[in-house]
Amino acid sequence: MKIFSRLMLSFAVAGIFGITATAQEVVVNNQADFDEFMDRSGNRYRTATGKPGPDYWQNEADYDIEASLNDQEHTITGKITLTYTNNSPEPLDFIWMHLEQNRFTEDSRGTLTTPIQGNRYNGDIDGGYTISNLEAKVRRSSSNKYLINDTRMQVFFDEPIPAKGGKATVSMNFKYKIPVEGMDRMGRLDVEDGTIYALAQWFPRAAVLDDVEGWNIEPYLGAGEFYLDYGDYDYKITAPASHIVVGSGTLQNPRQVLSKTVKERWDRAAKSDSTVYLIKPEEVNDMSLRAKQEGTLTWHYKIENARDVAFGSSKAFIWDAARINLPGGKKALAQSAYPKESDGEGAWSRSTEYSKASVEHYAEKWFNYPYGGAVNVAAHIGGMEYPGLNFCSWKSQGASLWGVTDHEFGHNWFPMIVGSNERRYAWMDEGFNTFINHYSTLEFNNGEYPSTLNQTRNMIGWFTSEQREGIDTYPDVTNLRNLAMTAYYKPAIGLLLMREYILGEKRFDNAFKSYIETWAYKHPQPGDFFNHMENVAGENLSWFFKGWFYGTGNIDIALTGVQEYQGNYVVSLANRGEIPMPVLMQITYEDGSSEEIKLPVEIWQRGDTWNYLHRTDKNVDSIELDPKKLLPDVNFSNDAWPQSIYGN
């Protein structure tokens, strides 16, 4: 009897809305929208549940580096010893290394692919590496054979590095001129009290060999960032005694490089939740606060299980610090180094406060912070991240300084902890980081600064632009006018929708935290993320991943009509966009009460229209789709009934 009643109801509704069928019609459904996309089947290296498989491997790169900064010639001279561990299942006759400083030559691929009018990734053209005394050793065999092509160097061994744990060492001397314009990632800035050196991509680094691509050897062009193996770094920077040198990791010799006064302040800062000056603004040129008044000092830093290191050096630094409190009782030291031009309560004097709050938030909410320091350096760089150290614009103030500081420290989770391939998949670090920045900003100082990520309809102009590109477009291919959306905002909005519209906070947070923990200090691919989120959240999300992350389609859910039927209401809906979505509607009654109804995404599996029977003994006054306006619905004029309740 119940089955018969439901059938009669469906026929009646079909009659109301003029739905007819004939025996000759072929039923067309939307199965293709819900099918699996890309090959995400599991193997011995990466499983279908989005976890590393039993034979997952990655190689290790440990570095010992000694370098000297010459502030007269603006050069770096150094020696690197790389200990390379081959955990792959095959012996290696050679390894590839990155020489990013070779980008700063007149005939580099990056220079030759930069438009005449320039762009954000401009770089000097009078630099480049000088490499000498290279020695590549496996056991007792030694080779000095190598080939350099643009920003890549192939180092050959006389004897292959054994598989599954074999080791090699590669040592060499290097030298180059530090560029002024370092593609908005490194370089130097002249201020009144001296030059600020922001040093990154400052030594030859091993490329990644993985189970997906083999050697990842894309040249360094501009927009594409970095993909690096993990290892331990022990590095020493010799600089003029007048300089303060701040770097990734933990300072190993504070008693040798800090004066007694500064060391006392350092110790006080390590116990203080408020900012403590190490070098005050009025003390920048007071050389009595240096450990030496002339000559040079060597600053010794270490960091473990990291994928890179960077440092800043200058005699112009104001320097301050405060304690970072981490889960489990662990502590770290937030530091800021900036010139007097950046000083001020509305500017960089709050940098350490921002740094501390940012790191503490992410450590508590997502995954604990692994490094001993978190350093923010003012430089002629819009914003760039390295393990435990940022370069942010020396001109940033207020909300801008909070935003860039928070964003760059957020990168310690993506990609410094979760080591994705930035050169190919910018969205896996920039997008994920932009997403977590949203919640950090909402929390900071009770919402002192706004976050607009959830105001997705402000971006409809881009979503409907004919020049838009997909998230999956490689950053070096992407039109730079689209990069902010394809790498940052669209993927971040995708996670926002998953958390607050599709899965809900609890299911999403459980899956996202699990993804971070599972792939910490490893190399996930896009498919690993998709698989892991689906399996932990318990939801097939192919319809969303395919439409949102691998396409340029849009969302357009329409409310096409409301009809009374036998004391209830039939709400007619249509999916007029390319991406299906669950339907969340708020129904308001004439008595002023309201309720929310959520229809699952599966209503769109069989077609692009759906009739929902809403049973109620109340009179419906209005219905609104997506009442919180989270969806970037490209035509929200059809999201309400009657349409007069919905403003433009």
XYZ file of C-alpha atoms in Angstrom:
648
model
C 0.000 0.000 0.000
C 2.852 2.433 0.845
C 4.622 1.600 -2.413
C 1.412 2.199 -4.344
C 0.904 5.552 -2.609
C 4.410 6.707 -3.435
C 3.937 5.714 -7.077
C 0.655 7.584 -7.287
C 2.306 10.638 -5.725
C 5.152 10.594 -8.228
C 2.701 10.322 -11.121
C 0.670 13.189 -9.698
C 3.747 15.400 -9.311
C 4.776 14.527 -12.851
C 1.363 15.628 -14.022
C 1.614 18.922 -12.152
C 4.857 19.858 -13.855
C 4.160 18.444 -17.263
C 6.669 15.614 -17.133
C 5.930 12.990 -19.806
C 7.735 9.965 -21.162
C 7.375 7.731 -24.178
C 8.668 4.276 -24.895
C 11.003 5.665 -27.562
C 12.968 7.930 -25.212
C 16.440 6.906 -24.023
C 16.982 7.800 -20.398
C 20.054 10.000 -20.019
C 21.536 10.224 -16.540
C 24.428 12.000 -14.882
C 26.469 8.944 -14.012
C 29.521 10.505 -15.689
C 29.507 13.328 -13.136
C 29.818 10.806 -10.321
C 32.271 8.364 -11.887
C 35.786 7.985 -10.536
C 38.315 10.188 -12.288
C 42.074 9.795 -12.722
C 43.718 6.517 -11.756
C 43.456 6.333 -7.984
C 43.741 2.585 -7.683
C 46.158 1.447 -5.028
C 49.549 -0.184 -5.376
C 52.440 -1.255 -3.154
C 53.632 2.332 -2.853
C 50.383 4.271 -2.440
C 47.136 2.677 -1.351
C 43.558 3.271 -2.424
C 42.836 4.472 1.107
C 45.225 7.373 0.594
C 48.032 6.075 2.769
C 51.630 5.185 1.971
C 51.775 1.539 0.964
C 53.967 -1.170 2.488
C 56.715 -0.451 -0.065
C 56.476 3.349 0.042
C 59.909 4.958 -0.010
C 61.543 8.325 -0.286
C 65.171 9.323 -0.333
C 66.940 11.409 2.281
C 69.227 14.399 1.795
C 71.346 15.598 4.738
C 73.478 18.717 4.409
C 76.567 20.149 6.050
C 77.199 23.681 4.763
C 79.721 26.377 5.513
C 79.223 29.708 3.777
C 80.551 33.252 3.984
C 78.663 36.444 3.186
C 80.689 39.278 1.660
C 78.743 42.503 2.100
C 81.161 44.488 -0.040
C 80.935 42.328 -3.150
C 77.431 41.014 -2.307
C 78.529 37.419 -2.760
C 78.081 34.055 -1.086
C 81.007 31.647 -1.040
C 80.596 28.227 0.462
C 81.121 24.519 0.620
C 78.395 21.912 0.773
C 78.623 18.246 1.709
C 75.477 16.319 0.844
C 74.942 12.875 2.320
C 72.390 11.198 0.075
C 70.525 8.045 1.110
C 68.985 6.011 -1.695
C 65.934 4.258 -0.283
C 64.538 3.517 -3.741
C 64.366 -0.063 -5.056
C 66.968 0.600 -7.760
C 70.670 1.506 -7.701
C 71.460 5.027 -8.897
C 74.250 5.883 -11.333
C 73.624 9.603 -10.831
C 71.526 12.112 -8.952
C 70.033 15.413 -10.071
C 70.514 18.629 -8.143
C 68.925 22.078 -8.369
C 71.048 25.151 -9.055
C 68.368 27.827 -8.757
C 70.858 30.691 -8.726
C 71.454 29.909 -12.401
C 68.031 31.449 -12.998
C 69.779 34.816 -12.620
C 71.658 34.716 -15.910
C 70.949 36.391 -19.218
C 70.275 33.156 -21.095
C 68.472 31.105 -18.435
C 65.170 29.502 -19.350
C 63.489 31.635 -16.716
C 64.906 34.847 -18.162
C 63.993 33.854 -21.710
C 60.415 32.972 -20.720
C 59.809 36.229 -18.821
C 57.680 38.735 -20.779
C 59.431 41.870 -22.000
C 57.312 44.004 -19.683
C 58.323 41.803 -16.750
C 56.188 40.353 -13.983
C 56.360 39.440 -10.320
C 59.108 36.915 -11.058
C 61.667 39.332 -12.429
C 65.250 38.439 -11.648
C 68.711 39.915 -12.095
C 70.721 38.554 -15.004
C 74.290 39.048 -13.767
C 74.428 36.122 -11.334
C 74.697 32.349 -11.486
C 76.781 29.656 -9.809
C 80.477 29.012 -10.031
C 80.942 25.353 -9.048
C 84.348 23.858 -8.249
C 86.028 20.923 -6.507
C 83.076 18.591 -6.934
C 83.570 15.089 -5.573
C 80.926 12.362 -5.666
C 81.735 9.320 -3.544
C 80.168 5.895 -3.073
C 82.105 3.692 -0.688
C 85.726 4.107 -1.817
C 85.005 5.171 -5.381
C 85.201 8.828 -6.316
C 84.016 10.850 -9.314
C 84.172 14.499 -10.314
C 81.928 14.146 -13.347
C 78.870 16.388 -13.674
C 76.754 18.200 -16.245
C 75.002 21.530 -15.726
C 71.978 22.487 -17.786
C 70.292 25.733 -16.794
C 69.096 25.292 -13.198
C 69.804 21.544 -13.027
C 73.017 19.637 -12.372
C 73.501 15.922 -12.980
C 76.141 14.373 -10.722
C 77.574 11.001 -11.791
C 79.097 8.242 -9.668
C 81.773 5.776 -10.645
C 79.925 3.160 -8.630
C 76.096 3.159 -8.323
C 74.503 4.090 -5.025
C 73.071 0.783 -3.761
C 69.294 0.458 -3.548
C 67.302 0.301 -0.328
C 69.558 2.293 1.942
C 72.786 2.883 0.053
C 74.622 6.129 0.744
C 76.720 8.598 -1.226
C 78.345 11.919 -0.485
C 78.570 14.840 -2.867
C 80.754 17.781 -1.931
C 81.515 20.957 -3.866
C 82.444 24.595 -3.507
C 80.083 27.249 -4.792
C 79.990 30.993 -5.271
C 77.580 33.507 -6.765
C 76.545 37.125 -6.661
C 73.436 37.754 -4.558
C 70.780 39.343 -6.776
C 68.916 42.483 -5.832
C 65.801 41.223 -7.580
C 65.508 37.560 -6.658
C 62.128 36.746 -8.210
C 60.283 37.905 -5.078
C 61.769 34.965 -3.175
C 65.210 36.182 -2.105
C 67.568 39.070 -2.742
C 68.844 42.184 -1.055
C 67.427 45.496 0.107
C 69.312 48.678 0.946
C 67.969 50.637 3.921
C 69.479 53.551 5.833
C 71.468 51.422 8.276
C 72.736 48.831 5.829
C 71.713 46.052 3.443
C 69.240 43.315 4.276
C 70.243 40.006 2.715
C 67.415 37.502 2.266
C 69.096 34.247 1.322
C 67.094 31.366 -0.124
C 67.805 28.810 -2.827
C 71.317 29.682 -1.698
C 73.088 26.339 -2.104
C 72.901 23.362 -4.510
C 70.010 21.103 -3.459
C 69.123 17.525 -4.343
C 66.116 16.972 -6.596
C 63.399 14.495 -5.630
C 63.290 10.986 -7.024
C 59.863 9.497 -6.372
C 57.756 6.502 -7.351
C 55.431 8.574 -9.547
C 57.616 10.680 -11.859
C 61.102 9.329 -11.280
C 63.391 12.366 -11.152
C 61.477 15.621 -10.757
C 63.648 17.933 -12.828
C 61.403 20.759 -14.046
C 63.562 23.866 -14.506
C 63.189 26.838 -12.188
C 61.297 29.397 -14.257
C 59.382 31.617 -11.875
C 55.920 30.745 -10.618
C 56.682 27.094 -9.832
C 58.159 26.753 -6.375
C 59.960 23.774 -4.901
C 59.867 20.030 -4.300
C 62.566 18.707 -1.984
C 63.434 15.672 0.096
C 63.701 15.727 3.872
C 66.902 15.624 5.848
C 68.970 17.182 8.615
C 70.785 20.472 8.069
C 73.895 21.619 9.900
C 74.961 24.985 8.507
C 77.315 27.793 9.475
C 77.117 31.332 8.138
C 80.130 33.594 8.518
C 79.113 37.249 8.229
C 80.519 40.615 9.265
C 80.564 40.974 13.057
C 78.147 43.921 12.732
C 75.458 41.627 11.277
C 72.652 39.767 12.986
C 72.080 36.412 11.242
C 68.699 34.713 11.738
C 68.041 31.342 10.168
C 65.884 28.251 9.882
C 66.210 25.975 12.892
C 67.881 26.460 16.256
C 70.920 28.614 16.965
C 73.667 26.331 18.268
C 76.210 28.867 19.543
C 74.395 31.805 21.148
C 77.213 32.408 23.638
C 79.686 32.882 20.787
C 77.601 35.229 18.636
C 75.522 37.146 21.197
C 76.877 39.716 23.590
C 76.186 39.200 27.286
C 73.379 41.760 27.213
C 71.693 40.261 24.152
C 72.085 36.735 25.533
C 70.333 37.791 28.751
C 67.491 39.259 26.699
C 67.395 36.085 24.591
C 66.964 33.968 27.714
C 64.249 36.291 28.988
C 62.399 36.157 25.669
C 62.452 32.343 25.757
C 60.321 32.559 28.924
C 58.093 35.471 27.898
C 54.663 35.437 26.257
C 55.091 39.088 25.335
C 57.663 40.501 22.939
C 61.157 41.201 24.300
C 63.656 43.368 22.404
C 66.995 41.714 21.691
C 68.214 44.739 19.742
C 66.112 47.847 20.374
C 65.386 50.413 17.622
C 67.767 52.928 19.172
C 70.490 50.255 19.495
C 70.767 49.191 15.860
C 74.109 50.936 15.385
C 75.427 50.245 18.878
C 78.273 47.832 18.176
C 78.831 47.283 21.904
C 75.829 44.966 21.708
C 77.655 42.745 19.223
C 79.780 39.830 20.383
C 82.670 41.368 18.397
C 83.220 44.910 17.185
C 85.192 44.016 14.062
C 85.994 41.109 11.793
C 83.488 38.314 11.323
C 81.281 36.007 13.355
C 80.129 32.502 12.441
C 76.497 31.692 13.258
C 75.754 27.982 13.603
C 72.245 26.616 13.003
C 70.692 23.152 12.901
C 67.294 21.855 11.866
C 66.124 18.259 11.639
C 63.742 16.535 9.236
C 63.315 19.629 7.093
C 63.248 20.130 3.351
C 65.214 23.380 3.146
C 66.845 26.213 5.077
C 67.016 29.981 4.557
C 68.538 32.880 6.474
C 68.579 36.658 6.758
C 71.590 38.793 7.557
C 72.002 42.518 8.162
C 73.531 45.125 10.455
C 70.279 47.094 10.139
C 68.077 44.686 12.103
C 65.915 45.550 15.040
C 65.510 42.128 16.658
C 62.851 40.918 19.063
C 61.460 37.598 20.277
C 58.893 35.792 22.435
C 58.081 32.271 23.571
C 55.825 29.992 21.517
C 53.771 27.542 23.592
C 53.115 24.265 21.807
C 51.014 21.173 22.594
C 52.676 18.704 24.928
C 54.630 21.405 26.731
C 57.090 21.969 23.890
C 58.426 25.509 23.410
C 59.846 27.406 20.460
C 61.083 30.958 19.942
C 59.279 33.461 17.719
C 61.626 36.129 16.349
C 61.361 39.159 14.097
C 64.182 41.015 12.347
C 63.406 44.304 10.610
C 64.874 47.756 9.892
C 63.815 50.986 11.550
C 61.900 51.874 8.375
C 59.534 49.010 9.259
C 59.245 49.833 12.965
C 56.030 50.958 14.613
C 53.133 49.620 16.655
C 51.001 49.506 13.525
C 53.727 47.671 11.658
C 56.620 45.304 12.418
C 56.776 45.832 16.169
C 53.759 43.482 16.245
C 55.407 40.901 13.970
C 56.484 38.603 16.813
C 53.008 38.800 18.349
C 51.562 37.759 14.979
C 54.138 35.006 14.498
C 53.551 33.517 17.925
C 49.755 33.526 17.526
C 49.892 32.015 14.059
C 52.183 29.118 14.958
C 50.342 28.372 18.193
C 47.015 28.226 16.364
C 48.126 25.796 13.657
C 50.041 23.633 16.107
C 46.968 23.251 18.281
C 44.366 22.852 15.549
C 46.118 20.710 12.955
C 49.568 19.296 13.776
C 52.303 20.208 16.230
C 55.030 22.602 15.127
C 58.326 20.708 14.773
C 60.999 23.423 14.738
C 62.808 25.320 17.484
C 62.361 28.759 15.943
C 59.871 30.758 13.903
C 61.531 33.804 12.352
C 59.903 36.642 10.414
C 62.324 38.747 8.349
C 61.460 42.087 6.753
C 62.794 42.173 3.198
C 62.100 43.370 -0.323
C 59.897 40.326 -0.851
C 56.114 40.237 -0.878
C 56.032 37.019 1.113
C 57.946 33.758 0.896
C 58.224 30.790 3.198
C 60.916 28.368 4.292
C 61.046 25.931 7.217
C 60.876 28.037 10.346
C 61.560 31.316 8.528
C 59.631 33.809 6.399
C 60.543 36.768 4.266
C 57.731 39.336 4.302
C 57.466 42.818 2.861
C 59.264 45.459 4.895
C 56.442 47.847 3.971
C 53.589 45.695 5.321
C 51.504 47.079 8.185
C 48.409 46.195 10.159
C 46.075 43.707 8.511
C 48.482 43.319 5.597
C 51.362 42.340 7.892
C 49.159 39.958 9.860
C 47.920 38.384 6.625
C 51.330 37.805 5.046
C 52.924 36.674 8.332
C 50.109 34.237 9.024
C 50.138 32.947 5.467
C 53.864 32.329 5.348
C 53.941 30.623 8.740
C 50.983 28.505 7.648
C 53.252 27.160 4.936
C 55.187 25.317 7.629
C 52.289 22.842 7.481
C 51.876 22.940 3.695
C 54.372 22.133 2.162
C 57.090 22.019 4.850
C 55.461 19.262 6.920
C 53.203 17.781 4.227
C 55.732 17.754 1.408
C 53.756 18.161 -1.811
C 55.239 19.061 -5.190
C 54.855 22.840 -5.390
C 56.322 23.108 -8.850
C 53.399 21.102 -10.250
C 50.597 21.302 -7.707
C 50.636 24.782 -6.236
C 47.091 24.269 -4.970
C 48.267 21.563 -2.546
C 50.321 24.101 -0.612
C 48.991 27.571 -1.454
C 45.350 26.538 -1.490
C 45.471 24.378 1.621
C 47.379 27.099 3.436
C 44.937 29.826 2.369
C 42.175 27.635 3.780
C 43.770 27.239 7.222
C 44.641 30.963 7.216
C 40.902 31.703 7.203
C 40.366 30.110 10.607
C 43.564 31.471 12.089
C 42.503 34.989 11.126
C 39.026 34.553 12.580
C 40.602 33.461 15.875
C 43.423 35.995 16.151
C 42.796 38.573 18.865
C 39.036 37.901 18.818
C 38.756 38.690 15.130
C 40.864 41.847 15.004
C 41.305 41.404 11.253
C 38.655 40.167 8.813
C 38.740 37.094 6.621
C 36.675 37.088 3.453
C 37.301 33.570 2.146
C 33.703 32.603 2.930
C 32.390 35.532 0.868
C 32.663 33.417 -2.237
C 30.122 35.325 -4.272
C 32.481 38.287 -4.430
C 34.538 36.161 -6.820
C 31.782 35.320 -9.304
C 33.378 37.637 -11.858
C 36.392 35.332 -12.078
C 34.347 32.140 -12.016
C 32.439 33.319 -15.073
C 35.412 34.814 -16.898
C 36.287 33.293 -20.249
C 39.969 33.580 -19.282
C 39.680 31.407 -16.158
C 41.843 28.303 -15.878
C 41.637 25.110 -13.850
C 43.247 24.501 -10.475
C 45.202 21.655 -12.035
C 47.089 24.004 -14.384
C 50.786 23.972 -13.494
C 51.871 27.317 -11.991
C 54.496 28.000 -14.676
C 51.785 27.506 -17.311
C 49.070 29.519 -15.579
C 48.357 33.052 -16.734
C 49.686 35.132 -13.844
C 46.376 37.009 -13.709
C 44.746 33.696 -12.774
C 47.368 32.374 -10.360
C 45.824 33.908 -7.237
C 42.595 32.036 -7.974
C 43.912 28.743 -9.338
C 46.601 28.256 -6.693
C 45.166 30.064 -3.665
C 41.506 30.973 -3.521
C 39.645 28.397 -5.576
C 41.260 25.374 -3.867
C 40.823 27.083 -0.486
C 37.140 27.639 -1.244
C 36.940 23.983 -2.212
C 38.105 22.942 1.254
C 35.795 25.506 2.828
C 32.832 23.998 0.984
C 33.866 20.497 2.002
C 34.081 21.536 5.648
C 31.113 23.833 6.019
C 28.676 22.698 3.324
C 29.343 19.135 2.138
C 30.823 17.086 5.011
C 30.423 19.233 8.093
C 33.145 20.353 10.460
C 33.602 17.135 12.445
C 33.915 14.781 9.486
C 36.132 17.160 7.564
C 38.449 17.979 10.460
C 38.861 14.313 11.295
C 39.813 13.495 7.703
C 42.024 16.553 7.162
C 43.975 16.021 10.376
C 44.414 12.395 9.428
C 45.738 13.434 6.016
C 48.305 15.750 7.613
C 49.427 13.135 10.142
C 49.568 10.377 7.524
C 51.641 12.377 5.028
C 53.781 14.397 7.453
C 57.351 14.497 6.121
C 56.306 12.522 3.060
C 55.365 13.273 -0.557
C 51.619 13.026 -1.279
C 50.233 13.296 -4.783
C 46.780 14.754 -5.601
C 45.279 11.277 -5.754
C 46.565 10.509 -2.265
C 44.712 13.533 -0.915
C 41.500 12.641 -2.726
C 41.663 9.003 -1.604
C 42.457 9.837 1.998
C 39.714 12.414 2.410
C 37.132 10.064 0.905
C 38.121 7.068 2.990
C 38.390 8.817 6.341
C 35.311 11.007 5.818
C 33.349 8.032 4.477
C 32.083 9.816 1.375
C 32.599 9.368 -2.355
C 33.578 12.881 -3.408
C 34.655 12.226 -6.983
C 31.816 14.413 -8.261
C 33.296 17.347 -6.335
C 37.011 16.692 -6.791
C 36.568 16.245 -10.520
C 34.357 19.256 -11.026
C 36.104 21.668 -8.690
C 39.788 20.728 -8.799
C 40.012 19.385 -12.357
C 37.843 21.612 -14.473
C 36.494 25.096 -15.055
C 32.821 24.314 -14.547
C 30.625 26.239 -12.143
C 27.853 25.805 -9.603
C 24.334 26.967 -10.453
C 21.542 25.420 -8.394
C 18.132 26.913 -9.184
C 14.830 26.950 -7.361
C 12.408 26.819 -10.291
C 9.040 26.646 -8.596
C 6.940 25.952 -5.505
C 3.541 24.289 -5.793
C 1.008 23.402 -3.098
C -0.014 19.771 -3.222
C -2.520 18.073 -0.916
C -1.672 20.338 2.016
C 2.072 20.015 1.441
C 4.515 21.668 -0.950
C 6.481 20.452 -3.961
C 9.739 22.389 -4.385
C 11.186 22.111 -7.890
C 14.959 22.361 -8.272
C 17.374 22.335 -11.189
C 21.101 21.894 -11.551
C 22.013 24.343 -14.309
C 25.742 24.302 -13.640
C 28.426 21.773 -14.389
C 29.117 20.810 -10.764
C 26.393 19.046 -8.783
C 26.049 19.990 -5.123
C 23.895 18.994 -2.170
C 21.006 21.401 -1.758
C 20.634 23.292 1.490
C 17.450 25.319 1.752
C 15.913 27.439 4.466
C 12.134 27.300 4.586
C 10.419 30.169 6.392
C 6.779 29.928 7.430
C 4.109 32.579 7.765
C 4.298 32.328 11.557
C 7.929 33.486 11.434
C 9.499 30.117 12.222
C 11.966 28.468 9.860
C 13.870 25.239 9.320
C 16.747 24.036 7.175
C 16.451 21.086 4.828
C 19.452 19.407 3.200
C 19.054 17.221 0.140
C 21.944 14.917 -0.772
C 23.977 15.367 -3.933
C 22.580 12.063 -5.213
C 19.366 13.832 -6.270
C 21.320 14.836 -9.395
C 22.494 11.359 -10.355
C 19.564 10.613 -12.641
C 19.088 14.048 -14.137
C 19.292 17.812 -13.754
C 15.871 18.397 -12.199
C 14.396 17.277 -8.913
C 11.077 17.667 -7.145
C 11.153 17.637 -3.370
C 7.975 17.020 -1.401
C 8.020 19.090 1.775
C 5.496 17.800 4.277
C 4.240 20.435 6.683
C 1.054 21.646 8.327
C 2.287 25.240 8.139
C 1.964 27.785 5.360
C 5.260 28.423 3.602
C 6.154 32.080 3.238
C 9.539 31.836 1.478
C 12.330 29.440 0.547
C 15.999 30.323 0.122
C 18.807 28.129 -1.162
C 22.216 28.280 0.521
C 21.085 30.698 3.258
C 24.663 31.290 4.490
C 25.712 32.108 0.934
C 28.723 29.802 1.032
C 28.367 28.544 -2.509
C 29.910 30.582 -5.327
C 26.688 30.063 -7.232
C 27.170 31.937 -10.485
C 23.479 32.851 -10.782
C 22.098 33.467 -7.321
C 19.090 35.363 -8.712
C 17.320 31.988 -9.015
C 18.084 30.873 -5.456
C 14.892 32.012 -3.741
C 11.111 31.842 -3.845
C 9.474 34.179 -4.247
C 12.308 35.955 -6.056
C 11.402 39.280 -4.467
C 12.925 38.164 -1.132
C 16.380 37.859 -2.657
C 18.287 41.036 -3.328
C 20.845 41.357 -6.107
